CSV table of C-alpha atoms in Angstrom, one decimal:
chain,number,residue,atom,x,y,z
A,1,UNK,CA,130.4,80.7,128.4
A,2,UNK,CA,133.8,80.8,126.9
A,3,UNK,CA,136.8,81.4,129.1
A,4,UNK,CA,138.1,84.0,126.7
A,5,UNK,CA,134.9,86.0,127.0
A,6,UNK,CA,134.1,85.4,130.7
A,7,UNK,CA,137.4,86.5,132.1
A,8,UNK,CA,136.8,88.9,135.0
A,9,UNK,CA,138.2,92.4,134.5
A,10,UNK,CA,139.9,92.5,137.9
A,11,UNK,CA,142.2,95.4,137.1
A,12,UNK,CA,142.0,98.7,135.3
A,13,UNK,CA,144.8,97.5,133.0
A,14,UNK,CA,142.6,94.6,131.9
A,15,UNK,CA,139.7,96.9,131.4
A,16,UNK,CA,141.8,99.1,129.1
A,17,UNK,CA,143.3,96.1,127.4
A,18,UNK,CA,139.9,94.6,126.3
A,19,UNK,CA,138.5,98.1,125.5
A,20,UNK,CA,141.3,98.6,122.9
A,21,UNK,CA,141.0,95.0,121.6
A,22,UNK,CA,137.3,95.5,121.1
A,23,UNK,CA,137.9,98.6,119.1
A,24,UNK,CA,140.3,96.7,116.8
A,25,UNK,CA,138.0,93.7,116.6
A,26,UNK,CA,135.1,96.0,115.4
A,27,UNK,CA,137.4,98.0,113.2
A,28,UNK,CA,137.0,101.2,115.1
A,29,UNK,CA,140.8,101.2,115.1
A,30,UNK,CA,142.4,99.7,112.0
A,31,UNK,CA,145.9,99.3,110.6
A,32,UNK,CA,147.9,102.5,110.8
A,33,UNK,CA,145.5,104.3,113.1
A,34,UNK,CA,147.1,106.2,115.9
A,35,UNK,CA,145.9,105.6,119.5
A,36,UNK,CA,145.3,108.6,121.8
A,37,UNK,CA,146.0,107.6,125.4
A,38,UNK,CA,144.0,110.6,126.9
A,39,UNK,CA,141.0,109.9,124.8
A,40,UNK,CA,141.0,106.2,125.7
A,41,UNK,CA,141.4,107.1,129.4
A,42,UNK,CA,138.4,109.5,129.2
A,43,UNK,CA,136.3,106.8,127.5
A,44,UNK,CA,136.9,104.5,130.4
A,45,UNK,CA,136.9,107.0,133.1
A,46,UNK,CA,140.3,106.0,134.3
A,47,UNK,CA,143.8,107.5,134.4
A,48,UNK,CA,146.3,107.2,131.6
A,49,UNK,CA,148.6,104.8,133.6
A,50,UNK,CA,146.5,101.6,133.1
A,51,UNK,CA,145.9,102.6,129.5
A,52,UNK,CA,149.7,102.9,128.9
A,53,UNK,CA,150.1,99.5,130.6
A,54,UNK,CA,147.5,97.9,128.3
A,55,UNK,CA,149.2,99.4,125.3
A,56,UNK,CA,152.5,97.9,126.3
A,57,UNK,CA,150.9,94.5,126.6
A,58,UNK,CA,149.3,94.8,123.2
A,59,UNK,CA,152.6,95.9,121.8
A,60,UNK,CA,154.3,92.8,123.2
A,61,UNK,CA,151.6,90.7,121.5
A,62,UNK,CA,152.4,92.3,118.1
A,63,UNK,CA,149.1,94.1,117.8
A,64,UNK,CA,150.3,97.7,118.4
A,65,UNK,CA,153.6,99.4,117.6
A,66,UNK,CA,155.1,102.4,119.4
A,67,UNK,CA,157.1,104.9,117.4
A,68,UNK,CA,159.4,106.9,119.7
A,69,UNK,CA,158.4,110.6,120.0
A,70,UNK,CA,155.5,110.1,117.6
A,71,UNK,CA,152.9,107.8,119.2
A,72,UNK,CA,151.3,104.4,119.3
A,73,UNK,CA,149.8,102.8,116.2
A,74,UNK,CA,147.8,99.7,115.3
A,75,UNK,CA,150.5,97.7,113.6
A,76,UNK,CA,150.7,97.6,109.8
A,77,UNK,CA,151.6,94.0,109.2
A,78,UNK,CA,153.9,92.9,106.4
A,79,UNK,CA,153.0,90.3,103.8
A,80,UNK,CA,155.2,87.8,105.5
A,81,UNK,CA,153.5,88.4,108.9
A,82,UNK,CA,150.1,87.9,107.4
A,83,UNK,CA,151.2,84.6,106.0
A,84,UNK,CA,152.8,83.6,109.3
A,85,UNK,CA,149.7,84.5,111.3
A,86,UNK,CA,147.4,82.5,109.0
A,87,UNK,CA,149.8,79.5,109.0
A,88,UNK,CA,149.8,79.6,112.8
A,89,UNK,CA,146.1,79.8,112.9
A,90,UNK,CA,145.7,76.8,110.5
A,91,UNK,CA,148.0,74.8,112.7
A,92,UNK,CA,146.3,75.7,116.0
A,93,UNK,CA,142.7,75.6,114.8
A,94,UNK,CA,143.3,72.5,112.7
A,95,UNK,CA,144.6,70.8,115.8
A,96,UNK,CA,141.6,72.1,117.8
A,97,UNK,CA,139.1,70.9,115.3
A,98,UNK,CA,140.7,67.5,115.2
A,99,UNK,CA,140.8,67.3,119.0
A,100,UNK,CA,137.2,68.5,119.3
A,101,UNK,CA,136.0,65.8,116.9
A,102,UNK,CA,137.7,63.2,119.2
A,103,UNK,CA,137.0,64.6,122.6
A,104,UNK,CA,134.3,67.4,122.6
A,105,UNK,CA,131.5,66.9,125.1
A,106,UNK,CA,127.9,66.9,123.8
A,107,UNK,CA,127.5,70.3,125.5
A,108,UNK,CA,130.5,71.8,123.7
A,109,UNK,CA,129.2,70.5,120.3
A,110,UNK,CA,125.8,72.0,121.1
A,111,UNK,CA,127.5,75.4,121.7
A,112,UNK,CA,129.2,75.2,118.3
A,113,UNK,CA,125.9,74.2,116.7
A,114,UNK,CA,124.1,77.1,118.3
A,115,UNK,CA,126.7,79.6,117.1
A,116,UNK,CA,126.5,78.2,113.6
A,117,UNK,CA,122.7,78.4,113.7
A,118,UNK,CA,123.0,82.1,114.7
A,119,UNK,CA,125.3,82.6,111.8
A,120,UNK,CA,122.8,81.1,109.3
A,121,UNK,CA,120.1,83.4,110.7
A,122,UNK,CA,122.3,86.5,110.1
A,123,UNK,CA,123.2,85.2,106.6
A,124,UNK,CA,119.5,84.9,105.7
A,125,UNK,CA,118.9,88.4,107.0
A,126,UNK,CA,121.7,89.8,104.9
A,127,UNK,CA,120.6,88.1,101.8
A,128,UNK,CA,116.9,89.0,102.3
A,129,UNK,CA,117.8,92.7,102.7
A,130,UNK,CA,120.0,92.5,99.6
A,131,UNK,CA,122.9,94.1,101.3
A,132,UNK,CA,126.0,94.9,99.3
A,133,UNK,CA,128.0,96.2,102.3
A,134,UNK,CA,128.2,95.2,105.9
A,135,UNK,CA,128.4,98.1,108.4
A,136,UNK,CA,127.2,99.2,111.8
A,137,UNK,CA,125.5,96.8,114.1
A,138,UNK,CA,125.1,94.1,111.5
A,139,UNK,CA,128.8,94.1,110.7
A,140,UNK,CA,129.7,93.8,114.4
A,141,UNK,CA,127.2,90.9,114.8
A,142,UNK,CA,128.7,89.1,111.8
A,143,UNK,CA,132.2,89.6,113.0
A,144,UNK,CA,131.3,88.4,116.5
A,145,UNK,CA,129.5,85.3,115.4
A,146,UNK,CA,132.3,84.4,113.1
A,147,UNK,CA,134.8,84.8,115.9
A,148,UNK,CA,132.5,82.9,118.3
A,149,UNK,CA,132.4,79.9,116.0
A,150,UNK,CA,136.2,79.6,115.8
A,151,UNK,CA,136.6,80.1,119.5
A,152,UNK,CA,133.8,77.6,120.3
A,153,UNK,CA,135.7,75.0,118.3
A,154,UNK,CA,139.0,75.8,120.1
A,155,UNK,CA,137.1,75.8,123.5
A,156,UNK,CA,135.7,72.4,122.7
A,157,UNK,CA,139.3,71.1,122.4
A,158,UNK,CA,139.9,72.2,126.1
A,159,UNK,CA,143.2,73.9,125.6
A,160,UNK,CA,143.3,77.3,127.3
A,161,UNK,CA,146.7,78.2,125.8
A,162,UNK,CA,145.4,77.7,122.3
A,163,UNK,CA,142.3,79.8,123.1
A,164,UNK,CA,144.5,82.8,124.0
A,165,UNK,CA,146.7,82.4,121.0
A,166,UNK,CA,143.9,82.0,118.5
A,167,UNK,CA,142.0,84.9,120.0
A,168,UNK,CA,145.0,87.2,119.4
A,169,UNK,CA,145.5,85.9,115.9
A,170,UNK,CA,141.9,86.6,115.0
A,171,UNK,CA,142.4,90.2,116.2
A,172,UNK,CA,145.1,90.5,113.6
A,173,UNK,CA,142.7,89.5,110.9
A,174,UNK,CA,140.8,92.7,111.6
A,175,UNK,CA,143.7,94.8,110.3
A,176,UNK,CA,142.2,94.5,106.9
A,177,UNK,CA,138.8,94.8,105.2
A,178,UNK,CA,138.5,91.7,103.0
A,179,UNK,CA,135.9,92.6,100.3
A,180,UNK,CA,136.8,90.9,97.0
A,181,UNK,CA,133.5,89.0,96.7
A,182,UNK,CA,129.9,90.2,96.9
A,183,UNK,CA,128.6,90.1,100.5
A,184,UNK,CA,125.7,87.6,99.8
A,185,UNK,CA,128.3,85.2,98.3
A,186,UNK,CA,130.7,85.8,101.2
A,187,UNK,CA,128.2,85.0,103.9
A,188,UNK,CA,127.0,81.9,102.1
A,189,UNK,CA,130.6,80.7,101.7
A,190,UNK,CA,131.5,81.2,105.3
A,191,UNK,CA,128.3,79.5,106.5
A,192,UNK,CA,129.1,76.6,104.2
A,193,UNK,CA,132.7,76.3,105.3
A,194,UNK,CA,131.8,76.4,109.0
A,195,UNK,CA,129.0,73.9,108.4
A,196,UNK,CA,131.6,71.5,107.0
A,197,UNK,CA,133.7,71.8,110.1
A,198,UNK,CA,130.7,71.4,112.4
A,199,UNK,CA,129.5,68.3,110.5
A,200,UNK,CA,132.9,66.6,110.8
A,201,UNK,CA,133.0,67.3,114.5
A,202,UNK,CA,129.5,66.0,115.1
A,203,UNK,CA,130.4,62.9,113.1
A,204,UNK,CA,133.6,62.5,115.2
A,205,UNK,CA,135.8,62.5,112.1
A,206,UNK,CA,139.0,64.2,113.3
A,207,UNK,CA,140.8,64.1,109.9
A,208,UNK,CA,137.9,65.7,108.1
A,209,UNK,CA,137.5,68.3,110.9
A,210,UNK,CA,141.2,69.3,110.6
A,211,UNK,CA,141.2,69.4,106.8
A,212,UNK,CA,138.0,71.5,106.6
A,213,UNK,CA,139.3,74.0,109.2
A,214,UNK,CA,142.7,74.4,107.6
A,215,UNK,CA,141.1,74.8,104.1
A,216,UNK,CA,138.8,77.6,105.4
A,217,UNK,CA,141.8,79.5,107.0
A,218,UNK,CA,143.9,79.1,103.9
A,219,UNK,CA,141.1,80.6,101.8
A,220,UNK,CA,141.2,83.6,104.2
A,221,UNK,CA,145.0,83.8,103.7
A,222,UNK,CA,144.5,84.0,99.9
A,223,UNK,CA,142.0,86.9,100.3
A,224,UNK,CA,144.2,88.7,102.8
A,225,UNK,CA,147.2,88.5,100.6
A,226,UNK,CA,145.2,89.6,97.6
A,227,UNK,CA,143.8,92.5,99.6
A,228,UNK,CA,147.4,93.4,100.7
A,229,UNK,CA,148.9,93.2,97.1
A,230,UNK,CA,146.2,95.3,95.4
A,231,UNK,CA,146.0,97.9,98.1
A,232,UNK,CA,142.2,97.3,98.7
A,233,UNK,CA,142.3,98.9,102.1
A,234,UNK,CA,139.5,100.7,103.8
A,235,UNK,CA,139.5,104.3,102.5
A,236,UNK,CA,139.3,105.8,105.9
A,237,UNK,CA,142.7,104.4,106.9
A,238,UNK,CA,144.7,104.2,103.7
A,239,UNK,CA,146.3,107.6,104.5
A,240,UNK,CA,147.1,106.5,108.0
A,241,UNK,CA,149.0,103.5,106.6
A,242,UNK,CA,151.0,105.8,104.3
A,243,UNK,CA,151.7,108.2,107.2
A,244,UNK,CA,152.7,105.3,109.5
A,245,UNK,CA,155.0,103.8,106.8
A,246,UNK,CA,156.7,107.2,106.2
A,247,UNK,CA,157.3,107.6,110.0
A,248,UNK,CA,158.7,104.1,110.2
A,249,UNK,CA,161.2,104.9,107.4
């Protein structure tokens, strides 16, 4: 079990923190969406104080943004921030893949293999059903298995600081809906790219592991920047982004 997932929720603040993170990860809250403290507190059955503390922590991590006398929003990143996040991800995850190829235990490699196997099973299901859009439970499963793969690689490198940083950077990826390619092609591409990383790690080839991981993340950067430039945002939050931008001005 990964440290980033098995962390005990010892305080109400932590409970609220991960509740909000999960909403962003599964796109229940997206770029420009406004958070409602009272609603979040009721969902958790707690007071607003720990929710407010969790919001402050997420704001310090660059995930949320508070607008005085208006409210708290999921941050709308700039083009430069998107580039910076992906460049940081490529540096951290490239290092992790390289270190995993050199030092990962057989057990850690088996975890990565198991996650990739689960991804392949989901991809087969998506293609078999002829889906043109991922939504609901299947979308959450795909997002989770993709995150699990990346975090399994970082975990195999045995660097807890990198695990926390990478986890936060993946949350920021969820600000956008990347949909420039057909879903069957997308799932096949992701499986192929992850398979290349896994193969390099299993063959204990650190250079190939690093290069394949960096290449995969840079392809994500291209898609995100294209999504940003063309305004291909999810319809249900485009108005929120415009409202947020107007407030910030």
